[in-house]
CSV table of C-alpha atoms in Angstrom, one decimal:
chain,number,residue,atom,x,y,z
A,1,UNK,CA,-14.9,56.7,-29.8
A,2,UNK,CA,-14.8,53.3,-28.1
A,3,UNK,CA,-15.2,51.6,-31.5
A,4,UNK,CA,-12.4,53.5,-33.0
A,5,UNK,CA,-10.1,52.7,-30.0
A,6,UNK,CA,-10.9,49.0,-30.3
A,7,UNK,CA,-10.0,49.0,-34.0
A,8,UNK,CA,-6.8,51.0,-33.7
A,9,UNK,CA,-5.3,49.2,-30.8
A,10,UNK,CA,-4.5,46.0,-32.6
A,11,UNK,CA,-3.0,48.0,-35.5
A,12,UNK,CA,-0.8,50.0,-33.1
A,13,UNK,CA,0.4,46.8,-31.4
A,14,UNK,CA,1.1,45.2,-34.7
A,15,UNK,CA,3.1,48.2,-35.9
A,16,UNK,CA,5.1,48.3,-32.7
A,17,UNK,CA,5.9,44.6,-32.8
A,18,UNK,CA,6.8,44.9,-36.5
A,19,UNK,CA,9.2,47.7,-35.6
A,20,UNK,CA,10.7,45.8,-32.7
A,21,UNK,CA,11.3,42.8,-34.9
A,22,UNK,CA,12.8,44.9,-37.6
A,23,UNK,CA,15.2,46.5,-35.1
A,24,UNK,CA,16.2,43.2,-33.8
A,25,UNK,CA,16.9,41.7,-37.2
A,26,UNK,CA,18.9,44.8,-38.3
A,27,UNK,CA,21.0,44.6,-35.1
A,28,UNK,CA,21.7,40.9,-35.5
A,29,UNK,CA,22.5,41.4,-39.1
A,30,UNK,CA,25.2,43.8,-38.1
A,31,UNK,CA,26.5,41.4,-35.4
A,32,UNK,CA,26.8,38.5,-37.8
A,33,UNK,CA,28.4,40.8,-40.5
A,34,UNK,CA,31.1,41.9,-38.1
A,35,UNK,CA,31.6,38.3,-36.9
A,36,UNK,CA,32.0,36.9,-40.4
A,37,UNK,CA,34.5,39.7,-41.3
A,38,UNK,CA,36.5,38.7,-38.2
A,39,UNK,CA,36.4,35.0,-39.0
A,40,UNK,CA,37.4,35.8,-42.6
A,41,UNK,CA,40.4,37.7,-41.5
A,42,UNK,CA,41.4,34.9,-39.2
A,43,UNK,CA,41.1,32.3,-41.9
A,44,UNK,CA,43.0,34.4,-44.5
A,45,UNK,CA,45.9,35.1,-42.1
A,46,UNK,CA,46.0,31.5,-40.9
A,47,UNK,CA,46.2,30.2,-44.5
A,48,UNK,CA,48.8,32.8,-45.5
A,49,UNK,CA,51.1,32.0,-42.5
A,50,UNK,CA,50.6,28.2,-42.7
A,51,UNK,CA,51.3,28.3,-46.4
A,52,UNK,CA,54.6,30.0,-45.9
A,53,UNK,CA,56.0,28.5,-42.7
A,54,UNK,CA,59.7,29.3,-43.4
A,55,UNK,CA,58.9,32.9,-44.1
A,56,UNK,CA,56.4,33.6,-41.3
A,57,UNK,CA,56.3,30.7,-38.8
A,58,UNK,CA,60.1,30.1,-38.4
A,59,UNK,CA,60.9,33.7,-37.2
A,60,UNK,CA,58.2,33.5,-34.6
A,61,UNK,CA,59.4,30.2,-33.3
A,62,UNK,CA,62.9,31.4,-33.1
A,63,UNK,CA,61.9,34.4,-30.9
A,64,UNK,CA,60.3,33.3,-27.6
A,65,UNK,CA,59.2,36.7,-26.7
A,66,UNK,CA,57.4,37.2,-30.0
A,67,UNK,CA,55.9,33.7,-29.7
A,68,UNK,CA,54.4,34.2,-26.3
A,69,UNK,CA,53.3,37.7,-27.2
A,70,UNK,CA,51.3,36.3,-30.1
A,71,UNK,CA,49.9,33.5,-27.9
A,72,UNK,CA,48.7,35.7,-25.1
A,73,UNK,CA,47.9,38.9,-27.0
A,74,UNK,CA,44.3,37.7,-27.9
A,75,UNK,CA,43.4,37.4,-24.2
A,76,UNK,CA,44.7,41.0,-23.7
A,77,UNK,CA,42.6,42.3,-26.6
A,78,UNK,CA,39.4,40.6,-25.2
A,79,UNK,CA,40.0,42.0,-21.7
A,80,UNK,CA,40.7,45.5,-23.1
A,81,UNK,CA,37.6,45.5,-25.2
A,82,UNK,CA,35.4,44.2,-22.3
A,83,UNK,CA,36.7,46.4,-19.5
A,84,UNK,CA,37.3,49.6,-21.5
A,85,UNK,CA,34.0,49.3,-23.5
A,86,UNK,CA,32.5,52.5,-22.1
A,87,UNK,CA,35.6,54.5,-22.8
A,88,UNK,CA,36.4,53.3,-26.3
A,89,UNK,CA,34.6,54.6,-29.4
A,90,UNK,CA,33.0,52.3,-32.0
A,91,UNK,CA,35.8,52.8,-34.6
A,92,UNK,CA,38.4,51.9,-32.0
A,93,UNK,CA,36.5,48.8,-30.9
A,94,UNK,CA,36.2,47.7,-34.5
A,95,UNK,CA,39.9,48.2,-35.1
A,96,UNK,CA,40.7,46.1,-32.0
A,97,UNK,CA,38.3,43.4,-33.2
A,98,UNK,CA,40.1,43.3,-36.6
A,99,UNK,CA,43.6,43.3,-35.1
A,100,UNK,CA,42.5,40.6,-32.6
A,101,UNK,CA,41.1,38.4,-35.4
A,102,UNK,CA,44.4,38.8,-37.4
A,103,UNK,CA,46.5,37.8,-34.4
A,104,UNK,CA,44.3,34.9,-33.8
A,105,UNK,CA,44.9,33.9,-37.4
A,106,UNK,CA,48.6,33.8,-36.7
A,107,UNK,CA,47.9,31.5,-33.7
A,108,UNK,CA,45.7,29.3,-35.9
A,109,UNK,CA,48.4,28.9,-38.5
A,110,UNK,CA,50.2,26.6,-36.0
A,111,UNK,CA,47.1,24.5,-35.7
A,112,UNK,CA,46.8,24.2,-39.5
A,113,UNK,CA,50.4,22.8,-39.5
A,114,UNK,CA,49.7,20.4,-36.6
A,115,UNK,CA,46.5,18.8,-37.9
A,116,UNK,CA,45.7,17.3,-41.3
A,117,UNK,CA,43.8,19.4,-43.7
A,118,UNK,CA,41.0,16.9,-43.9
A,119,UNK,CA,40.5,16.9,-40.1
A,120,UNK,CA,40.6,20.7,-39.9
A,121,UNK,CA,38.0,21.0,-42.7
A,122,UNK,CA,35.8,18.3,-41.1
A,123,UNK,CA,35.9,19.9,-37.7
A,124,UNK,CA,35.3,23.4,-39.2
A,125,UNK,CA,32.3,22.2,-41.1
A,126,UNK,CA,30.9,20.4,-38.0
A,127,UNK,CA,31.5,23.5,-35.9
A,128,UNK,CA,29.7,25.6,-38.5
A,129,UNK,CA,26.7,23.3,-38.6
A,130,UNK,CA,26.4,23.1,-34.8
A,131,UNK,CA,26.9,26.8,-34.5
A,132,UNK,CA,24.2,27.5,-37.1
A,133,UNK,CA,21.7,25.1,-35.6
A,134,UNK,CA,22.1,26.6,-32.1
A,135,UNK,CA,22.0,30.1,-33.4
A,136,UNK,CA,18.7,29.5,-35.0
A,137,UNK,CA,17.4,27.8,-31.9
A,138,UNK,CA,18.5,30.8,-29.8
A,139,UNK,CA,16.8,33.2,-32.1
A,140,UNK,CA,13.5,31.3,-32.5
A,141,UNK,CA,12.9,29.7,-29.1
A,142,UNK,CA,10.4,31.2,-26.8
A,143,UNK,CA,12.0,29.7,-23.7
A,144,UNK,CA,14.2,31.9,-21.6
A,145,UNK,CA,17.8,30.6,-21.8
A,146,UNK,CA,19.1,32.8,-19.0
A,147,UNK,CA,19.4,30.0,-16.5
A,148,UNK,CA,21.1,27.8,-19.1
A,149,UNK,CA,23.5,30.7,-19.8
A,150,UNK,CA,24.5,30.9,-16.2
A,151,UNK,CA,25.2,27.1,-16.1
A,152,UNK,CA,27.2,27.4,-19.3
A,153,UNK,CA,29.3,30.3,-17.8
A,154,UNK,CA,30.0,28.2,-14.7
A,155,UNK,CA,31.1,25.4,-17.0
A,156,UNK,CA,33.3,27.8,-18.9
A,157,UNK,CA,35.0,28.9,-15.6
A,158,UNK,CA,35.5,25.3,-14.8
A,159,UNK,CA,37.1,24.6,-18.2
A,160,UNK,CA,39.5,27.5,-17.7
A,161,UNK,CA,40.6,26.3,-14.2
A,162,UNK,CA,40.9,22.7,-15.4
A,163,UNK,CA,42.9,23.8,-18.4
A,164,UNK,CA,45.4,25.7,-16.2
A,165,UNK,CA,45.7,22.7,-13.9
A,166,UNK,CA,46.3,20.4,-16.9
A,167,UNK,CA,49.1,22.5,-18.1
A,168,UNK,CA,51.1,21.2,-15.2
A,169,UNK,CA,49.6,17.7,-15.2
A,170,UNK,CA,49.8,17.1,-18.9
A,171,UNK,CA,47.0,14.5,-18.7
A,172,UNK,CA,45.6,13.4,-22.1
A,173,UNK,CA,42.5,12.0,-20.3
A,174,UNK,CA,41.8,15.3,-18.6
A,175,UNK,CA,42.4,17.1,-21.9
A,176,UNK,CA,39.8,14.8,-23.6
A,177,UNK,CA,37.3,15.5,-20.8
A,178,UNK,CA,37.8,19.2,-21.0
A,179,UNK,CA,37.3,19.2,-24.7
A,180,UNK,CA,34.1,17.1,-24.5
A,181,UNK,CA,32.7,19.5,-21.8
A,182,UNK,CA,33.9,22.4,-23.9
A,183,UNK,CA,31.8,21.3,-26.9
A,184,UNK,CA,28.7,21.2,-24.7
A,185,UNK,CA,29.5,24.6,-23.1
A,186,UNK,CA,30.2,26.5,-26.3
A,187,UNK,CA,27.2,24.9,-28.1
A,188,UNK,CA,25.0,26.1,-25.2
A,189,UNK,CA,26.6,29.5,-25.1
A,190,UNK,CA,25.9,30.0,-28.8
A,191,UNK,CA,22.1,29.7,-28.3
A,192,UNK,CA,22.2,31.8,-25.1
A,193,UNK,CA,24.3,34.6,-26.7
A,194,UNK,CA,22.1,34.8,-29.8
A,195,UNK,CA,19.0,35.1,-27.7
A,196,UNK,CA,20.7,37.7,-25.5
A,197,UNK,CA,21.7,39.7,-28.6
A,198,UNK,CA,18.2,39.4,-30.0
A,199,UNK,CA,16.8,40.9,-26.8
A,200,UNK,CA,19.3,43.7,-27.0
A,201,UNK,CA,18.1,44.5,-30.5
A,202,UNK,CA,14.5,44.5,-29.3
A,203,UNK,CA,15.3,46.7,-26.4
A,204,UNK,CA,17.1,49.2,-28.6
A,205,UNK,CA,14.0,49.6,-30.8
A,206,UNK,CA,11.2,49.1,-28.4
A,207,UNK,CA,12.2,51.1,-25.3
A,208,UNK,CA,14.9,53.4,-26.6
A,209,UNK,CA,17.1,52.5,-23.6
A,210,UNK,CA,20.3,52.5,-25.7
A,211,UNK,CA,21.3,55.7,-27.5
A,212,UNK,CA,22.1,55.5,-31.2
A,213,UNK,CA,25.9,56.0,-30.7
A,214,UNK,CA,26.1,52.8,-28.6
A,215,UNK,CA,24.3,50.5,-31.0
A,216,UNK,CA,27.4,49.8,-33.2
A,217,UNK,CA,29.5,49.3,-30.1
A,218,UNK,CA,27.1,46.7,-28.8
A,219,UNK,CA,27.0,45.0,-32.2
A,220,UNK,CA,30.8,44.8,-32.2
A,221,UNK,CA,30.9,43.2,-28.7
A,222,UNK,CA,28.1,40.9,-29.8
A,223,UNK,CA,30.2,39.8,-32.8
A,224,UNK,CA,33.2,39.2,-30.5
A,225,UNK,CA,31.0,37.0,-28.3
A,226,UNK,CA,29.8,34.9,-31.2
A,227,UNK,CA,33.3,34.8,-32.7
A,228,UNK,CA,34.6,33.4,-29.4
A,229,UNK,CA,31.8,30.8,-29.3
A,230,UNK,CA,32.6,29.6,-32.8
A,231,UNK,CA,36.4,29.4,-32.6
A,232,UNK,CA,36.3,27.7,-29.2
A,233,UNK,CA,33.7,25.2,-30.4
A,234,UNK,CA,35.9,24.5,-33.4
A,235,UNK,CA,39.1,24.1,-31.3
A,236,UNK,CA,37.3,21.7,-28.9
A,237,UNK,CA,36.1,19.6,-31.8
A,238,UNK,CA,39.6,19.6,-33.3
A,239,UNK,CA,41.1,18.4,-30.0
A,240,UNK,CA,38.6,15.6,-29.8
A,241,UNK,CA,38.5,14.4,-33.4
A,242,UNK,CA,41.5,16.1,-35.2
A,243,UNK,CA,44.2,13.9,-36.7
A,244,UNK,CA,47.7,15.1,-36.3
A,245,UNK,CA,50.3,15.2,-39.1
């Protein structure tokens, strides 16, 4: 009996680890799928609006209420999805993510008109490469990134406060510093968020702590986190290196 136990234990551990890894990969695949869908919607809407400024942009600029609604609506969507997460169903969360990404696309259309196409493409490619490298690092590293994540979150709070202050100061130097720190913060948050999502996937499969109905909701919120990491990294790079028209 002891012999059989010693032979079966490694097999059971291997099977469990394989199942955990499979669950994590499946969960992250859903997260990145939702994220890429959201980014795709943002890109298409931004391109559509920027390509027809007289038809789409001019009416928005002529209506201050509509303009500010579009500028601040994304923040409202993020807060709604975060604080009402437990009360909202997965289809509603997904719908909010898609609408949010479309409204972001409208906001981004102003950016496409402000900066040259070459600098937008260059900063986007740089952001994509940096995001990809940090995502792989977050997924593969054995080091716990929780402490780094806390530091990055503190940096994010600092960026928000400094950005609000700079609205009144209008300092180009402070704007440059904020953007530089922002690149570091959102690069670090990418690795941290991917590792966190990987662990969520492992927890779902390994311990059964999350019921099946919540898995899609967690994947949607994970997609929102990575979407925010990417677009903010892109914006910070654009502020640093983008050339205006």
